PDB file of C-alpha atoms in Angstrom:
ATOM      1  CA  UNK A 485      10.421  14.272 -23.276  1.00 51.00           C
ATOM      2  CA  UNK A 486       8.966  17.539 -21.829  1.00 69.00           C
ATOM      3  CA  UNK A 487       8.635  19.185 -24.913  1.00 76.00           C
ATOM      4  CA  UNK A 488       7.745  22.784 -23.408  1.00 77.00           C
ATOM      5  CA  UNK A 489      12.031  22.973 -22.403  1.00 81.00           C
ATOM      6  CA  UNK A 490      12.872  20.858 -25.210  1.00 84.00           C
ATOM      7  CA  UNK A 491      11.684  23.663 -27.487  1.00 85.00           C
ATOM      8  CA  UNK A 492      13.352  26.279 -25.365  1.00 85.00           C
ATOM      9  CA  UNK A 493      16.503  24.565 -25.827  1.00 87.00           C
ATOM     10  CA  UNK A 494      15.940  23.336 -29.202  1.00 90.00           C
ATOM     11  CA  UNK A 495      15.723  27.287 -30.321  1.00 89.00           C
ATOM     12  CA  UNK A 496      18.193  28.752 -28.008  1.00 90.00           C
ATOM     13  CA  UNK A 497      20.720  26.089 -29.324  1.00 94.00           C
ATOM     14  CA  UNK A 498      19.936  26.659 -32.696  1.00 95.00           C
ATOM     15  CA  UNK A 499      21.742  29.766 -32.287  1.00 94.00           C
ATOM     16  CA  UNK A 500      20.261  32.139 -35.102  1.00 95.00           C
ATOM     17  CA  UNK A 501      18.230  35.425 -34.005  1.00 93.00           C
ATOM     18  CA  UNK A 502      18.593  38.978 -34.006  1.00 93.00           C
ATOM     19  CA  UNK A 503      21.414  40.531 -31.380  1.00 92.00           C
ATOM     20  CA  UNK A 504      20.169  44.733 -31.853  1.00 94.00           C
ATOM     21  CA  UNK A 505      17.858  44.133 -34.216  1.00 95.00           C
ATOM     22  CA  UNK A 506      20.303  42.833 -37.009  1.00 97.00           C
ATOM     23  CA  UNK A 507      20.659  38.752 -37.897  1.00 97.00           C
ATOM     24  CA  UNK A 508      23.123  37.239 -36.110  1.00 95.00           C
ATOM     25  CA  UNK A 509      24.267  33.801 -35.922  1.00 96.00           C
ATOM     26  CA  UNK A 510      26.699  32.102 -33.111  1.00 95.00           C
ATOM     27  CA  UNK A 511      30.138  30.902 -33.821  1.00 96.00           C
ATOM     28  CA  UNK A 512      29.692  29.053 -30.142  1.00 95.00           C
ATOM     29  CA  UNK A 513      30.068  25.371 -30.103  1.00 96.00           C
ATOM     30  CA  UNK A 514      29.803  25.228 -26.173  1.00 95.00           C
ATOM     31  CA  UNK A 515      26.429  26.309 -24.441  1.00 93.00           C
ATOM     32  CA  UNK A 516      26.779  26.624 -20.641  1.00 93.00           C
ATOM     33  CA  UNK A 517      23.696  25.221 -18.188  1.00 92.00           C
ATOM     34  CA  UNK A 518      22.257  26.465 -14.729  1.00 92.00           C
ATOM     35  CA  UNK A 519      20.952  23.177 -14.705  1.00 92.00           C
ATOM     36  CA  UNK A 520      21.501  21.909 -11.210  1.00 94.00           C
ATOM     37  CA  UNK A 521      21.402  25.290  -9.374  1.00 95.00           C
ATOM     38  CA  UNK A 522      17.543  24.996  -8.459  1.00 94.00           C
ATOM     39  CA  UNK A 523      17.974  21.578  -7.392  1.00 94.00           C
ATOM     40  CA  UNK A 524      20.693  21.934  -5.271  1.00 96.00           C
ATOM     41  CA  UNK A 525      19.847  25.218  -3.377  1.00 96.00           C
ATOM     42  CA  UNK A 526      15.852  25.505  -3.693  1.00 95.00           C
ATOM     43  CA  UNK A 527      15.241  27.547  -6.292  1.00 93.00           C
ATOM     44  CA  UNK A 528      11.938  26.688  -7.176  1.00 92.00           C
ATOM     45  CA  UNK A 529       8.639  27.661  -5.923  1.00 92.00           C
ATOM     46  CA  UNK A 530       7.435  24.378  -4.811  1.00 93.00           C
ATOM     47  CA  UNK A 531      10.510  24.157  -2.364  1.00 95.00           C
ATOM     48  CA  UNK A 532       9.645  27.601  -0.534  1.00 94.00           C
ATOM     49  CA  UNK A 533       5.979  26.100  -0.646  1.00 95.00           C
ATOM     50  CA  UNK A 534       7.058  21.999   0.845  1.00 96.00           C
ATOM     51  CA  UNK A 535       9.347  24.492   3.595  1.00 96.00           C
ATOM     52  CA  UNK A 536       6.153  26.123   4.155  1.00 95.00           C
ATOM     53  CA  UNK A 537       4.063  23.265   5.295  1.00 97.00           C
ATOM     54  CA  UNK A 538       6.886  20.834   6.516  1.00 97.00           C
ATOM     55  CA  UNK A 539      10.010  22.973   7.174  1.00 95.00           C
ATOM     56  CA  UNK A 540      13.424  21.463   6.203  1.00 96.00           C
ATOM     57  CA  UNK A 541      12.350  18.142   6.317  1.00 96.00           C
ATOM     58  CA  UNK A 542       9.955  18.205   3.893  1.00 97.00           C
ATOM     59  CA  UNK A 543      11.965  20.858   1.728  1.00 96.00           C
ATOM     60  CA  UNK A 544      15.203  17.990   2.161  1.00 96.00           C
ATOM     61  CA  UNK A 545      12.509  15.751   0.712  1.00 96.00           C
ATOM     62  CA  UNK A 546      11.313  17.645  -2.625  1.00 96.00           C
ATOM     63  CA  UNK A 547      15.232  18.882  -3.160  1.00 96.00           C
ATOM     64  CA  UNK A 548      15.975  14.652  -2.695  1.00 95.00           C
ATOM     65  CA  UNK A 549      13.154  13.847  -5.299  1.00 95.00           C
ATOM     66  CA  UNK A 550      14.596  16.861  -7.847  1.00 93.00           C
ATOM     67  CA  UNK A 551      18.065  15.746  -7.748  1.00 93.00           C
ATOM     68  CA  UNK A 552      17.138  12.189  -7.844  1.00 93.00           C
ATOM     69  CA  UNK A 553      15.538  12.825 -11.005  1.00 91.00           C
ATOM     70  CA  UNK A 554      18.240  15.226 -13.225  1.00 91.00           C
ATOM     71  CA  UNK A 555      20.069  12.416 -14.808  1.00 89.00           C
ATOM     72  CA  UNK A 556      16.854  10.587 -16.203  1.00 85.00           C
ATOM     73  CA  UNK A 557      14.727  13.833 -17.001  1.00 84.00           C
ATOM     74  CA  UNK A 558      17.005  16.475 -17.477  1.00 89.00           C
ATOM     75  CA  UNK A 559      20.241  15.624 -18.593  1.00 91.00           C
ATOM     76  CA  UNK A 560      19.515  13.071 -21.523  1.00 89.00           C
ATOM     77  CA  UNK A 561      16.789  15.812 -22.797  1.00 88.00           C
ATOM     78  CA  UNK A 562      18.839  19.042 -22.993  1.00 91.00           C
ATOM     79  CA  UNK A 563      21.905  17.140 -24.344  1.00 92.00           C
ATOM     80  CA  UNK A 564      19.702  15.594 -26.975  1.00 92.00           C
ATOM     81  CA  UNK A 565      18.388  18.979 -28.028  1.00 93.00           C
ATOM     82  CA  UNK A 566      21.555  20.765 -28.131  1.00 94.00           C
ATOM     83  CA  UNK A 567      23.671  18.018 -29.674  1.00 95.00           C
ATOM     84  CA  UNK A 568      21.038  18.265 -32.650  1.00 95.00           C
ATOM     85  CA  UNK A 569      22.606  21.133 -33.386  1.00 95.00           C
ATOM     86  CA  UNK A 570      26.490  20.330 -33.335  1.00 95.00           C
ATOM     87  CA  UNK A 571      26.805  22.012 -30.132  1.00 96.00           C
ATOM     88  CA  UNK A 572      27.913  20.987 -26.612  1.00 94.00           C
ATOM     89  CA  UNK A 573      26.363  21.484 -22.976  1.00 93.00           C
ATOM     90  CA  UNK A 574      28.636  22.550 -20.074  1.00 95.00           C
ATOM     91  CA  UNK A 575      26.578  22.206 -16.786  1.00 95.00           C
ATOM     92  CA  UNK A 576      28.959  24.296 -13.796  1.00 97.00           C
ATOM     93  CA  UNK A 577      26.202  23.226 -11.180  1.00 96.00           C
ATOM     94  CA  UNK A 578      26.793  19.332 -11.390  1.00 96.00           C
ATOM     95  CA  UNK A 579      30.750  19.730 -11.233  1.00 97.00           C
ATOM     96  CA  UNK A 580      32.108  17.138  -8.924  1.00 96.00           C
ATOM     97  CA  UNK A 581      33.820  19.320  -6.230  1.00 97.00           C
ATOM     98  CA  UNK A 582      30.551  21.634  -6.191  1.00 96.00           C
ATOM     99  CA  UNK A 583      28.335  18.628  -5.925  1.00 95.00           C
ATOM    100  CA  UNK A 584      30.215  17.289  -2.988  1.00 96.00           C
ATOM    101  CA  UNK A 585      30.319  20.521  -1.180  1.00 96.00           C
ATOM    102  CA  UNK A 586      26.769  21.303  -1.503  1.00 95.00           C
ATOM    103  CA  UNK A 587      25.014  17.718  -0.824  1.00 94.00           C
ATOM    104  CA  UNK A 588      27.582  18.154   2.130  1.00 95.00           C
ATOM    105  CA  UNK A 589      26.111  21.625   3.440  1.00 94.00           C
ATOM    106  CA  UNK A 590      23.161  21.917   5.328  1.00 95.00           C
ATOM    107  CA  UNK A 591      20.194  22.885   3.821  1.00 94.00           C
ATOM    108  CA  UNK A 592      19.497  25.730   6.078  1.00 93.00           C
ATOM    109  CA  UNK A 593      23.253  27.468   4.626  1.00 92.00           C
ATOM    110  CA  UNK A 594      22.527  27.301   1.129  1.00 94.00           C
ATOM    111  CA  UNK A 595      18.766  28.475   1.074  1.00 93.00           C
ATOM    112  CA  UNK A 596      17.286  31.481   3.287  1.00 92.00           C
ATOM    113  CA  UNK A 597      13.988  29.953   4.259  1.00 93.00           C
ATOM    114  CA  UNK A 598      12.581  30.682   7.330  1.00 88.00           C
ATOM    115  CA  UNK A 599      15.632  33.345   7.785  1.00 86.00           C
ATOM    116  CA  UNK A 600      14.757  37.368   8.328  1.00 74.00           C
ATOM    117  CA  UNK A 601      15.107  39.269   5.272  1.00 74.00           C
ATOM    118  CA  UNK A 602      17.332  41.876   6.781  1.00 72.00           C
ATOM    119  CA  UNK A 603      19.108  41.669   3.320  1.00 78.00           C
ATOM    120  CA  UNK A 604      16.475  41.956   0.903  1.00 83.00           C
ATOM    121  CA  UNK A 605      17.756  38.775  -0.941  1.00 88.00           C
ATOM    122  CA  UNK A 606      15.512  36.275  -1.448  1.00 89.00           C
ATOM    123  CA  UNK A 607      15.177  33.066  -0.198  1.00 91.00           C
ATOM    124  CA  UNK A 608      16.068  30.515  -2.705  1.00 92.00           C
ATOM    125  CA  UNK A 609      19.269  30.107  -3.904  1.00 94.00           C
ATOM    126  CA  UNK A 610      20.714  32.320  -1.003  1.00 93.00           C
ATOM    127  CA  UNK A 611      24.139  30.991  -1.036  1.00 95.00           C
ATOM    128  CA  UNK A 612      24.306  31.911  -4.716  1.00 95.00           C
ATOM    129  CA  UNK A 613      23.090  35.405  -4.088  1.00 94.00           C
ATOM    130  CA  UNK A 614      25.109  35.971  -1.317  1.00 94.00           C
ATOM    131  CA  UNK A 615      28.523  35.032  -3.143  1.00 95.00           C
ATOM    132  CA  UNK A 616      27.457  37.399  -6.215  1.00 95.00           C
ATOM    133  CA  UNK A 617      26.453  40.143  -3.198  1.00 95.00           C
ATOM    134  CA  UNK A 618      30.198  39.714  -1.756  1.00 95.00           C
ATOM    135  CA  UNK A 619      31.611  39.409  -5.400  1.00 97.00           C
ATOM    136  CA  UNK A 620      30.620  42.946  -6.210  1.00 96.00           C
ATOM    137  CA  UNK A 621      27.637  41.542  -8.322  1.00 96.00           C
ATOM    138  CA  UNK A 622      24.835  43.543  -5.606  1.00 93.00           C
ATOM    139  CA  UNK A 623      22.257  43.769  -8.977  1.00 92.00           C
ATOM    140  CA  UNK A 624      22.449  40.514  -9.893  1.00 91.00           C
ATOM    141  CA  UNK A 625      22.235  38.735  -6.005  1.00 92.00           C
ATOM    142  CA  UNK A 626      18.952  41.240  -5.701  1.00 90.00           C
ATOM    143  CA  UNK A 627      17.466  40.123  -9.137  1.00 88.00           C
ATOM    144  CA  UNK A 628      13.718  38.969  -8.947  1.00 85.00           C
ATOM    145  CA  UNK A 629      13.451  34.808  -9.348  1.00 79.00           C
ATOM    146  CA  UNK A 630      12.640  34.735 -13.122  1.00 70.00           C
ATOM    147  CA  UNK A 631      10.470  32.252 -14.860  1.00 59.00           C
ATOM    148  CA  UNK A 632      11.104  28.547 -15.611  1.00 55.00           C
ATOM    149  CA  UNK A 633      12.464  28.436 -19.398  1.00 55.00           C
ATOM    150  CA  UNK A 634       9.262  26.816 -20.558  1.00 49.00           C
ATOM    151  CA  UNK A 635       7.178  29.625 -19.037  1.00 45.00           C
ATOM    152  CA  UNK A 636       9.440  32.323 -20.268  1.00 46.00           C
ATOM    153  CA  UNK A 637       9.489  30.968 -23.901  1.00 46.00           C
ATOM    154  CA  UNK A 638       5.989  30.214 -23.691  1.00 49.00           C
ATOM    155  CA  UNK A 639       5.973  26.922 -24.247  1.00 50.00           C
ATOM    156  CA  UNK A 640       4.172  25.539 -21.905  1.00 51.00           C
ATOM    157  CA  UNK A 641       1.039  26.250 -23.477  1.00 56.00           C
ATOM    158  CA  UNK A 642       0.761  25.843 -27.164  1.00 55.00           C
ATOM    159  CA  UNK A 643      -2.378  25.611 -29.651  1.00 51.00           C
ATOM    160  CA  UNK A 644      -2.468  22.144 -31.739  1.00 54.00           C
ATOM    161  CA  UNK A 645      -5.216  23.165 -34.506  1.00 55.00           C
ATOM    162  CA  UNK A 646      -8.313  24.131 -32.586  1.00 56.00           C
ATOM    163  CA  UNK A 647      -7.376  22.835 -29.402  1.00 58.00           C
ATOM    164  CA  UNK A 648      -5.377  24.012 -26.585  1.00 58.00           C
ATOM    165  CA  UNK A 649      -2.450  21.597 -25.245  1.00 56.00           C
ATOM    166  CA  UNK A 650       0.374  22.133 -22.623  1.00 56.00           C
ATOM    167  CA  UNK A 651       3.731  21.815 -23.585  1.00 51.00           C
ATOM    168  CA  UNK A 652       4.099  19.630 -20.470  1.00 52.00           C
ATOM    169  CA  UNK A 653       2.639  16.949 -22.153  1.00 54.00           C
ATOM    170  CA  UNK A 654       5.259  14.011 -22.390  1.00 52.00           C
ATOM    171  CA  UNK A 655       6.336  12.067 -25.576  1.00 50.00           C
ATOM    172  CA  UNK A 656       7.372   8.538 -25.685  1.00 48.00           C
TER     173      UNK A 656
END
């Protein structure tokens, strides 16, 4: 298990913190999941980098490998997390219809690389932005890419006693 997400989920789904500085506590049973979005229209750094230095092909190769991989890495992780809590995970990216439709499109409609930025959207995700541009949403589609949830949690590094580990470190 990567434990740097599984924390980030573990916490998240706990569902206890402080909403404007006062305690609050969910009532939610039902947590809803991007997972999917990155792997389906290049959302991470290392596919602008593999369009970089082998254009679609290699980019149809890394986004391949990613979504070869959600069942087995992702999927069995977060729901293990969350379920620990009683709750549920809803993942909108890996419905059906939407899978079909997008391992259907070409790669060059659903991600901007190598595209001019006459927009000022950026490249990955593009057919995401572009639907929240033309859905009124025009903040949201021009929002910066944020951090992976381990990096924005800060989980990925961690301090075991004295020494320093990475919270990519697997367990078996």
């Amino acid at each position: 298990m990567d434990l740097s997400i599984g924390y980030a989920f573990y916490f998240a789904a706990r569902g206890i913190g402080l909403y404007a500085g006062i305690p609050y506590t969910t009532p939610a049973r039902v947590l809803l999941s991007g997972l999917g979005a990155d792997e389906l229209f290049a959302g991470y750094t290392r596919h602008a980098t593999a369009f970089s230095h082998h254009g679609f092909r290699g980019l149809l190769d890394e986004l391949n490998l990613d979504f070869s991989r959600l069942g087995k890495r992702n999927l069995g992780r977060d729901d293990r997390v969350i379920a620990h809590w009683g709750r549920e995970a809803r993942y909108p990216f890996l419905d059906e219809k939407l899978l079909q439709w997008a391992l259907s499109c070409p790669v060059w409609e659903k991600c901007g690389f190598g595209q001019a930025d006459k927009d000022g959207l950026e490249p990955g995700k593009k057919v995401l932005r572009l639907l929240a541009w033309n859905l009124g949403m025009r903040g949201v589609a021009r929002e910066k890419k944020r951090a992976q949830i381990q990096f924005g949690a800060r989980t990925a590094k961690m301090e075991a006693g004295k020494a320093r580990t990475k919270g990519t470190h697997l367990l078996s």
